[in-house]
mmCIF file with all atom_site columns, C-alpha atoms and ligand atoms in Angstrom:
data_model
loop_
_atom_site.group_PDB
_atom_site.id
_atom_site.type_symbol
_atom_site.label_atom_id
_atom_site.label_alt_id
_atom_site.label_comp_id
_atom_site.label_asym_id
_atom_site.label_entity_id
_atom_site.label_seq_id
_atom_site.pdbx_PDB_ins_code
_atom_site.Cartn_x
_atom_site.Cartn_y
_atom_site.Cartn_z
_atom_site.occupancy
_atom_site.B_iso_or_equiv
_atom_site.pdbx_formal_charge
_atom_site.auth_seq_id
_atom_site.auth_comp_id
_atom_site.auth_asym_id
_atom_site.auth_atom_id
_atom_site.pdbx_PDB_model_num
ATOM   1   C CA  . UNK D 1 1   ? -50.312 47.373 51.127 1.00 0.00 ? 264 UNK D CA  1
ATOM   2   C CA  . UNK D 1 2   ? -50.181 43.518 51.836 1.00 0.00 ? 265 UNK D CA  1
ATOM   3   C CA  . UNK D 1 3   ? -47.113 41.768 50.671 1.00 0.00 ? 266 UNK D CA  1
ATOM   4   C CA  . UNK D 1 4   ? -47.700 39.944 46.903 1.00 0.00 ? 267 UNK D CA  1
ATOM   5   C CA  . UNK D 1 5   ? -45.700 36.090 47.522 1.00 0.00 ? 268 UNK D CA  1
ATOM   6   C CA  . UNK D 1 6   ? -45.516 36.579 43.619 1.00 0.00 ? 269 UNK D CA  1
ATOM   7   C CA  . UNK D 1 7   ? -43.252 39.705 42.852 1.00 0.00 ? 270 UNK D CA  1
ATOM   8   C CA  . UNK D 1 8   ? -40.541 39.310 41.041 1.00 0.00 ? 271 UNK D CA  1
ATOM   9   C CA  . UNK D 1 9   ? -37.996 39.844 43.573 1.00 0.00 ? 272 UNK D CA  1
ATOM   10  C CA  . UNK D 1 10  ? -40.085 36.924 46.255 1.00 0.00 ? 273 UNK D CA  1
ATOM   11  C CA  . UNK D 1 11  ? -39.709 34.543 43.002 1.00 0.00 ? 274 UNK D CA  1
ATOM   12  C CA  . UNK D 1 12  ? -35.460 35.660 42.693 1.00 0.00 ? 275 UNK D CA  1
ATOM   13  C CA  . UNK D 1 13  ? -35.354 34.945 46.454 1.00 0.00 ? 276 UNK D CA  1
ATOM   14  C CA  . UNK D 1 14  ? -36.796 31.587 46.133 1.00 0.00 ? 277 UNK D CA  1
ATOM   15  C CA  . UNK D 1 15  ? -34.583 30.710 42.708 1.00 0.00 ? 278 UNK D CA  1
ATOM   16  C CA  . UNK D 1 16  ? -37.764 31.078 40.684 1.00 0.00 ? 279 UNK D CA  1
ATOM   17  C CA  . UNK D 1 17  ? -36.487 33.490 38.447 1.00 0.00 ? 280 UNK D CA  1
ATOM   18  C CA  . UNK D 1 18  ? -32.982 34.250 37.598 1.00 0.00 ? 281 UNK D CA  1
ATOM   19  C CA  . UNK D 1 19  ? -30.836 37.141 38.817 1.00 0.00 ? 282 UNK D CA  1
ATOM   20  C CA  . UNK D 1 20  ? -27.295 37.722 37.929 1.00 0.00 ? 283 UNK D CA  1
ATOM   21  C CA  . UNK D 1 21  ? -26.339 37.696 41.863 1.00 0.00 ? 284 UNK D CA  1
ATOM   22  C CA  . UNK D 1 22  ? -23.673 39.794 43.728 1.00 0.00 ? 285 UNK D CA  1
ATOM   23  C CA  . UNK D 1 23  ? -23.735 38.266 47.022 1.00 0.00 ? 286 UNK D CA  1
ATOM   24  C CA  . UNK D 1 24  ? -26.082 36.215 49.002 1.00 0.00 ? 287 UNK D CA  1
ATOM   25  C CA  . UNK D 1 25  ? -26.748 35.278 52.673 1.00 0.00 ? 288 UNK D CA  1
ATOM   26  C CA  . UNK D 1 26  ? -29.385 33.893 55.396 1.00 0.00 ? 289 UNK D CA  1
ATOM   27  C CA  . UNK D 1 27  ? -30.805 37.403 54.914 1.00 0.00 ? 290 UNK D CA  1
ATOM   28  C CA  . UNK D 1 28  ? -30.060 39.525 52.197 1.00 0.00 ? 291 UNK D CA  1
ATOM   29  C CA  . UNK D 1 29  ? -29.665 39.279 48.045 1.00 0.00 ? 292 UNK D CA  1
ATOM   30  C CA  . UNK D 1 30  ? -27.464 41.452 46.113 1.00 0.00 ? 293 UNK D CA  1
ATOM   31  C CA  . UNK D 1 31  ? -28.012 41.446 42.350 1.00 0.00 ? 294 UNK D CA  1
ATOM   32  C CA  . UNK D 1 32  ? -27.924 43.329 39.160 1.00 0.00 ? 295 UNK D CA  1
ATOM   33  C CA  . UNK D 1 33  ? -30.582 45.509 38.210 1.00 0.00 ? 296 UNK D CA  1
ATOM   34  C CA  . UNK D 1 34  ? -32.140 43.747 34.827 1.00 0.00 ? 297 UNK D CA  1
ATOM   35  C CA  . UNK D 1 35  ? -32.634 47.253 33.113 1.00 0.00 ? 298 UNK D CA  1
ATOM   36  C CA  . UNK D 1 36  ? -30.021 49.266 34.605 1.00 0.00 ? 299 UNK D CA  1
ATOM   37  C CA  . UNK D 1 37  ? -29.628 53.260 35.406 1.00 0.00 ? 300 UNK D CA  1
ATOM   38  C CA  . UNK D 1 38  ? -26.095 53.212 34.480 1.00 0.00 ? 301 UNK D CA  1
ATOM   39  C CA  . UNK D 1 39  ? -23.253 50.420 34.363 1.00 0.00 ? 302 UNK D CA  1
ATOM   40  C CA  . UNK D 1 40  ? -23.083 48.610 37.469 1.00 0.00 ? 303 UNK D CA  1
ATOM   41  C CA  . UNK D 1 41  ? -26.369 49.373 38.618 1.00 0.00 ? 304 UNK D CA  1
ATOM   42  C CA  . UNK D 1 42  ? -27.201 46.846 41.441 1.00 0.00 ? 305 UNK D CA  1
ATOM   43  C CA  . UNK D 1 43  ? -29.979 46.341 43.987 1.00 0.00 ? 306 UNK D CA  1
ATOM   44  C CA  . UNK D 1 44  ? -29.486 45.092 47.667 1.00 0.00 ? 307 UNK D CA  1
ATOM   45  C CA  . UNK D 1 45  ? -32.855 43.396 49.306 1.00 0.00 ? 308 UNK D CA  1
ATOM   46  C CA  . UNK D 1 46  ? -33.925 41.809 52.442 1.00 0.00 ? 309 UNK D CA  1
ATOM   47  C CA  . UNK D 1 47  ? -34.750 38.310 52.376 1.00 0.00 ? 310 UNK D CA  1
ATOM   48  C CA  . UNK D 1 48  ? -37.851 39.754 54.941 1.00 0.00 ? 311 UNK D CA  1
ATOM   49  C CA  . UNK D 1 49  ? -41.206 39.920 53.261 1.00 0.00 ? 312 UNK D CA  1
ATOM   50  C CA  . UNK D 1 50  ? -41.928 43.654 53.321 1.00 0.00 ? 313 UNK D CA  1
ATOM   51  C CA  . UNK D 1 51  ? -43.072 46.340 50.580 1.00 0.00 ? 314 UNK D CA  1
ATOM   52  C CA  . UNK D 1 52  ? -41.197 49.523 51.249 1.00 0.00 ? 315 UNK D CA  1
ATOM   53  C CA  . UNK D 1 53  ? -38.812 50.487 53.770 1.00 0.00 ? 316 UNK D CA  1
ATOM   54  C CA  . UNK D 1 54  ? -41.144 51.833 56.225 1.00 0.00 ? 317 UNK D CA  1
ATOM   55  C CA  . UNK D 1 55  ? -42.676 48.224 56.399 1.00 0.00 ? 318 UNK D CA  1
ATOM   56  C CA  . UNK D 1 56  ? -39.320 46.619 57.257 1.00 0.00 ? 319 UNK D CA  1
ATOM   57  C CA  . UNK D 1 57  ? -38.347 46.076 60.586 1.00 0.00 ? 320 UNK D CA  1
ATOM   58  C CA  . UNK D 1 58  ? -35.401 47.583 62.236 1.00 0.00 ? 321 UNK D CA  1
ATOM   59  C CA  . UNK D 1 59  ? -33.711 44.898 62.873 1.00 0.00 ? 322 UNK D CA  1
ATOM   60  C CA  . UNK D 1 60  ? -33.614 44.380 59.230 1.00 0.00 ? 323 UNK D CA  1
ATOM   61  C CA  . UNK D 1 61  ? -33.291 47.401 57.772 1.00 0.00 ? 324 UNK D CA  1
ATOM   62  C CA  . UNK D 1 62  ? -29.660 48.037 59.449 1.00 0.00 ? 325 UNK D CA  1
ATOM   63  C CA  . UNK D 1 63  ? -28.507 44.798 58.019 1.00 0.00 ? 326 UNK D CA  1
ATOM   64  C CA  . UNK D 1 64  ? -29.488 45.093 54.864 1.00 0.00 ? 327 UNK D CA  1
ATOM   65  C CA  . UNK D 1 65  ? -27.604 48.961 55.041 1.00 0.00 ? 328 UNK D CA  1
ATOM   66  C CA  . UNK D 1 66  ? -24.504 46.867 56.351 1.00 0.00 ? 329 UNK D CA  1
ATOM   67  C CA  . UNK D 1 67  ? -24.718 44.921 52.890 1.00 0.00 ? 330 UNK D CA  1
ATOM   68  C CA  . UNK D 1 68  ? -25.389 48.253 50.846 1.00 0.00 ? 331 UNK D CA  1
ATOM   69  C CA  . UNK D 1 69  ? -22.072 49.865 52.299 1.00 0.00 ? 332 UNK D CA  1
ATOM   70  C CA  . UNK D 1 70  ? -20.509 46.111 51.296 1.00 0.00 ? 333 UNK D CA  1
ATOM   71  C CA  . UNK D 1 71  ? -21.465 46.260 47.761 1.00 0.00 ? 334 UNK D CA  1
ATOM   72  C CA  . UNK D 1 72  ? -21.513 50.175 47.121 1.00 0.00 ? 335 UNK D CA  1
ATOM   73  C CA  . UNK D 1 73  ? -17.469 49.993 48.676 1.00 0.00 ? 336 UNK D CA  1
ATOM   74  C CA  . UNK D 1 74  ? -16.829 46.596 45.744 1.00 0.00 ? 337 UNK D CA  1
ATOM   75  C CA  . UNK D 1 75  ? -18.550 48.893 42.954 1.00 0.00 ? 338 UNK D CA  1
ATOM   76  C CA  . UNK D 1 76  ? -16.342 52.115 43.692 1.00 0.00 ? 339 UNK D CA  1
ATOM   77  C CA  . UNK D 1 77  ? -13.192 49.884 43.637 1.00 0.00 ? 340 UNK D CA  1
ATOM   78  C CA  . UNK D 1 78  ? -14.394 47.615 40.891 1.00 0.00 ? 341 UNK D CA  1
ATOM   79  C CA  . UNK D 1 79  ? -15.766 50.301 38.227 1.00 0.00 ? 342 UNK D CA  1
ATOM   80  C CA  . UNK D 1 80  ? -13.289 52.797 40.085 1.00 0.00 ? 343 UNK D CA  1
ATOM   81  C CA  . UNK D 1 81  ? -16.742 54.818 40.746 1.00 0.00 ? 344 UNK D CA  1
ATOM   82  C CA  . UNK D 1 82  ? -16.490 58.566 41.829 1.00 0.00 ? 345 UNK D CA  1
ATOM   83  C CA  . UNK D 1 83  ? -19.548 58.353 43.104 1.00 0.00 ? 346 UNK D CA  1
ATOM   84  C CA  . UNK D 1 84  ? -22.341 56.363 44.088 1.00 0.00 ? 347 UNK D CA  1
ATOM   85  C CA  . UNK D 1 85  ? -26.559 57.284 43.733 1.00 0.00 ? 348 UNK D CA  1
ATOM   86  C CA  . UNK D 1 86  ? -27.968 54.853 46.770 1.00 0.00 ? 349 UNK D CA  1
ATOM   87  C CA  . UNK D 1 87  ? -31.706 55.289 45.889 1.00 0.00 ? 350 UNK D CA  1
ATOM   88  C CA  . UNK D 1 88  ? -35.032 53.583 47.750 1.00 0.00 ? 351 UNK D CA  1
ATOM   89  C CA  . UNK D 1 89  ? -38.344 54.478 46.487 1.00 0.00 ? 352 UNK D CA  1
ATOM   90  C CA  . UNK D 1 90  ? -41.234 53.578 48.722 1.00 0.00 ? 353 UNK D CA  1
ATOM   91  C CA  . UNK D 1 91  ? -44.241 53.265 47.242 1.00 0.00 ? 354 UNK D CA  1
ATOM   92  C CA  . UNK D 1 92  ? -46.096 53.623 43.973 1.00 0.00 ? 355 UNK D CA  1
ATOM   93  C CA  . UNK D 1 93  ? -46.697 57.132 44.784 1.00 0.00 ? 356 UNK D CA  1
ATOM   94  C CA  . UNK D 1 94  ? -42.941 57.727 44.931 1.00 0.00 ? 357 UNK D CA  1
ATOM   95  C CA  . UNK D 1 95  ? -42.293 55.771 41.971 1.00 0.00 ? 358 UNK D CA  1
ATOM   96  C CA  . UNK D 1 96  ? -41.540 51.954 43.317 1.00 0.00 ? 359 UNK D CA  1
ATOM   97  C CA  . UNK D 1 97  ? -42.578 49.336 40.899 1.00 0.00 ? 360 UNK D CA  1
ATOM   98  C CA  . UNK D 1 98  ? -41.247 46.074 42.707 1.00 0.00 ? 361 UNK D CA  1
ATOM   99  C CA  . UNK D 1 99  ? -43.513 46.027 45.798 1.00 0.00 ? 362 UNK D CA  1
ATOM   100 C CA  . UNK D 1 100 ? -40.689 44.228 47.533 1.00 0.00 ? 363 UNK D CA  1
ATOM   101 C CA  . UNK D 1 101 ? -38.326 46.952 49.505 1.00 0.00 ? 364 UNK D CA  1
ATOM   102 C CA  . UNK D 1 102 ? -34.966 47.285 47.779 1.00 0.00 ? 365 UNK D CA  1
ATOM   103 C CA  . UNK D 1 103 ? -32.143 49.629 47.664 1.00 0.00 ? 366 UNK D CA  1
ATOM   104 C CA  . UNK D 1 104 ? -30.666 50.812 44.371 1.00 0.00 ? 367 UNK D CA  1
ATOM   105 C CA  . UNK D 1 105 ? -26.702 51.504 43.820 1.00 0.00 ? 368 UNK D CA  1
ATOM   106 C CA  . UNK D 1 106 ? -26.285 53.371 41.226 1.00 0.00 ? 369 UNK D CA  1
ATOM   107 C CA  . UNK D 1 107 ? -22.281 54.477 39.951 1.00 0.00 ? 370 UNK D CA  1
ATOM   108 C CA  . UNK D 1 108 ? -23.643 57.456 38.275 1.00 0.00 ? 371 UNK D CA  1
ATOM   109 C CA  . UNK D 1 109 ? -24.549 61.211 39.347 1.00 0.00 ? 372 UNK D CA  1
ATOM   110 C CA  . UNK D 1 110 ? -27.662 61.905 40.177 1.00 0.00 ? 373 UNK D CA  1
ATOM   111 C CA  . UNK D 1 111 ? -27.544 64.878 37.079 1.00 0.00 ? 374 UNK D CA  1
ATOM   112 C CA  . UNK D 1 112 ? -26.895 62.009 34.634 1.00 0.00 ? 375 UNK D CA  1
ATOM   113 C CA  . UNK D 1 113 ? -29.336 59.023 35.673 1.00 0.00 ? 376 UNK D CA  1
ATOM   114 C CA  . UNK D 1 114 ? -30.820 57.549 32.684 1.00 0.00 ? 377 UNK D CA  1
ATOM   115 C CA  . UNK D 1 115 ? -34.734 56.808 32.861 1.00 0.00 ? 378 UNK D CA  1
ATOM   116 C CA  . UNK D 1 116 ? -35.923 54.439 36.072 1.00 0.00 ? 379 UNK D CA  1
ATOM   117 C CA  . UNK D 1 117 ? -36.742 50.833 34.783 1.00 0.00 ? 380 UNK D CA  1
ATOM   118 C CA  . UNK D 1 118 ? -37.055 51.792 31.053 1.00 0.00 ? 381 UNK D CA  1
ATOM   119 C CA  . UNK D 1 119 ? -35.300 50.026 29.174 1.00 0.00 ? 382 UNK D CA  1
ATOM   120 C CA  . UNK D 1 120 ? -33.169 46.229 29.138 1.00 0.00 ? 383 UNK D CA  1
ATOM   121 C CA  . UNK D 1 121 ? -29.795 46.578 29.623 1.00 0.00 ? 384 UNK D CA  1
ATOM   122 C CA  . UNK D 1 122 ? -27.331 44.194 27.747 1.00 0.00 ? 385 UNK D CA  1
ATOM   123 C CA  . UNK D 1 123 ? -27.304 41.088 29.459 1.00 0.00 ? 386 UNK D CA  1
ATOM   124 C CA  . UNK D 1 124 ? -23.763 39.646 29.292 1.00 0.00 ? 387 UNK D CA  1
ATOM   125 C CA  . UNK D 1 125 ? -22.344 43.371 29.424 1.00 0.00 ? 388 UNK D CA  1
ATOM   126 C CA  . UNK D 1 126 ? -24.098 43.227 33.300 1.00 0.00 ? 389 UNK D CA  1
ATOM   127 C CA  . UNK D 1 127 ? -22.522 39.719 33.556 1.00 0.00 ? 390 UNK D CA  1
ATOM   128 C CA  . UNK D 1 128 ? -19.615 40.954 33.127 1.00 0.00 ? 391 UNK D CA  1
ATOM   129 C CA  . UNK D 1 129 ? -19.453 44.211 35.271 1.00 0.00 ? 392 UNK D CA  1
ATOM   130 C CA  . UNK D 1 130 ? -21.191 41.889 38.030 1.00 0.00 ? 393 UNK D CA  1
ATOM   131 C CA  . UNK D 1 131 ? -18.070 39.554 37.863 1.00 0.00 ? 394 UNK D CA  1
ATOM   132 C CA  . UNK D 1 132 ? -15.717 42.329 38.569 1.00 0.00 ? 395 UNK D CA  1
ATOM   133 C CA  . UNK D 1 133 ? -17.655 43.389 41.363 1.00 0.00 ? 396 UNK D CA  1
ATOM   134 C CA  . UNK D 1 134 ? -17.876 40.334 43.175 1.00 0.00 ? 397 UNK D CA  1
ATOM   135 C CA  . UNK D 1 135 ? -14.246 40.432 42.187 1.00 0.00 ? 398 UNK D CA  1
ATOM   136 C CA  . UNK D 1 136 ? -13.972 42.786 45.387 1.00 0.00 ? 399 UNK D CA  1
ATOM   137 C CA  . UNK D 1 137 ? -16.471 41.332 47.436 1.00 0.00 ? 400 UNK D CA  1
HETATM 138 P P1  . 5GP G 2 .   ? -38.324 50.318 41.749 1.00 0.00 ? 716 5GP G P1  1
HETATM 139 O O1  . 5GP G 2 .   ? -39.007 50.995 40.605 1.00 0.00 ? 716 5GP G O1  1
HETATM 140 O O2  . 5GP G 2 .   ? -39.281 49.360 42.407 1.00 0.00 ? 716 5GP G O2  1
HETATM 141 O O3  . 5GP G 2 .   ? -37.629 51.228 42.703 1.00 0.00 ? 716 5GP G O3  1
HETATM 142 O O4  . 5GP G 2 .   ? -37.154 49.473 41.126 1.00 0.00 ? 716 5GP G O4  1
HETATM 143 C C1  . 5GP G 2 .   ? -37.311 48.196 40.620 1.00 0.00 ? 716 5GP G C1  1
HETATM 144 C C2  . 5GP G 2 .   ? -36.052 47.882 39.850 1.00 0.00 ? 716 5GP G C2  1
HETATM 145 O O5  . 5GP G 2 .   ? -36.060 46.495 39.552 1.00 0.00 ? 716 5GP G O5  1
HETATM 146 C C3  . 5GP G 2 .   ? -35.943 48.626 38.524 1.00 0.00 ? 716 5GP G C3  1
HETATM 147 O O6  . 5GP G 2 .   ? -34.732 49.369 38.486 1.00 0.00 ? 716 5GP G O6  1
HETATM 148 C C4  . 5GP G 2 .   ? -35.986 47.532 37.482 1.00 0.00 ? 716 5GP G C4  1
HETATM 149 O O7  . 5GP G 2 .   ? -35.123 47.784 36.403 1.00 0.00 ? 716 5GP G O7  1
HETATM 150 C C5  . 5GP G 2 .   ? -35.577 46.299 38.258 1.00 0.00 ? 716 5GP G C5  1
HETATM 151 N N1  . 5GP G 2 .   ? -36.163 45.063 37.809 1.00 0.00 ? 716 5GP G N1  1
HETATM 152 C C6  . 5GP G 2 .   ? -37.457 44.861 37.409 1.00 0.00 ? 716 5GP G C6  1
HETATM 153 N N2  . 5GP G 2 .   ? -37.649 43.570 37.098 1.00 0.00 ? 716 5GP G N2  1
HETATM 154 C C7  . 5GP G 2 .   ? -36.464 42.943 37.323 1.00 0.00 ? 716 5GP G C7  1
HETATM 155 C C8  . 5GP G 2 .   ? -36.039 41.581 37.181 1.00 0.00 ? 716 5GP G C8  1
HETATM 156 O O8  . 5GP G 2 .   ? -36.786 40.686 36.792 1.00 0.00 ? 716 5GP G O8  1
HETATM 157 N N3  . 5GP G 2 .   ? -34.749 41.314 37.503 1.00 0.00 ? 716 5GP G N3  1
HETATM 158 C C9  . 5GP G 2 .   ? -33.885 42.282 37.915 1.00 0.00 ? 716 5GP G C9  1
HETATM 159 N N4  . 5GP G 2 .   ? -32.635 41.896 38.185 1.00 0.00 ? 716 5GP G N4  1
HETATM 160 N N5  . 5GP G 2 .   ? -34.255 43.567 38.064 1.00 0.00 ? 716 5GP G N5  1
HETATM 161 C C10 . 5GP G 2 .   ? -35.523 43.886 37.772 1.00 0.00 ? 716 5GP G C10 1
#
């Protein structure tokens, strides 16, 4: 599948849209997920242009895991989280509906996750959890 300039998460990366960020660098964007799985639901993504995982190169793939373990270690101290659901759907077929490759971290069990990308989540509730997050960043 060819990349689309115009997903949502190309127009975050380029400040088009908002995102209630987490951490940022040269290559990577960590944010809050807009309709979230649980509290503290957040999504990690390569700055790369790439659809799903398998598109990404290596290189980039094992930085962007380096800032996964980064964020998924500030959640579990933040929102004291027992455990973490680290979740990357690639492709339609599997469920994906950003065609930009991201990873989801999700402080939840995977026998509790509410419904994928259902419904909003409270906006300054998110603001808030996000601030104690980046708290331990
Ligand atoms: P996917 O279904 O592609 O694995 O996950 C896409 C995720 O992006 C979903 O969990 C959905 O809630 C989230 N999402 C969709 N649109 C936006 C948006 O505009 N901003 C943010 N922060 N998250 C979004």
């Amino acid at each position: 599948m060819a990349y689309d300039e115009q997903n949502i998460f190309a127009r975050i990366i380029r400040g088009e849209l908002p995102a209630i960020k987490l951490y940022e660098d040269d290559q990577v964007l960590a944010f809050m997920d807009i309709m979230p799985q649980a509290d503290g639901h957040a999504l990690v993504i390569p700055k790369t242009p790439a659809v799903t995982l398998l598109d990404l190169p290596p290189e980039a793939a094992a930085y962007t895991i380096q800032v996964v373990q980064k964020v998924a270690q500030a959640i579990e101290k933040a929102l004291d989280a027992k455990g973490i659901v680290l979740m990357q759907l690639s492709g339609e077929a599997a469920g994906q509906t950003v065609p930009h490759v991201h990873f989801h971290l999700i402080p939840s069990s995977i026998h509790q996750l509410g419904r994928h990308a259902a419904q909003m989540g409270d906006q300054e509730k998110i603001k808030t959890l996000a601030e104690k997050i980046k708290a331990e960043l």
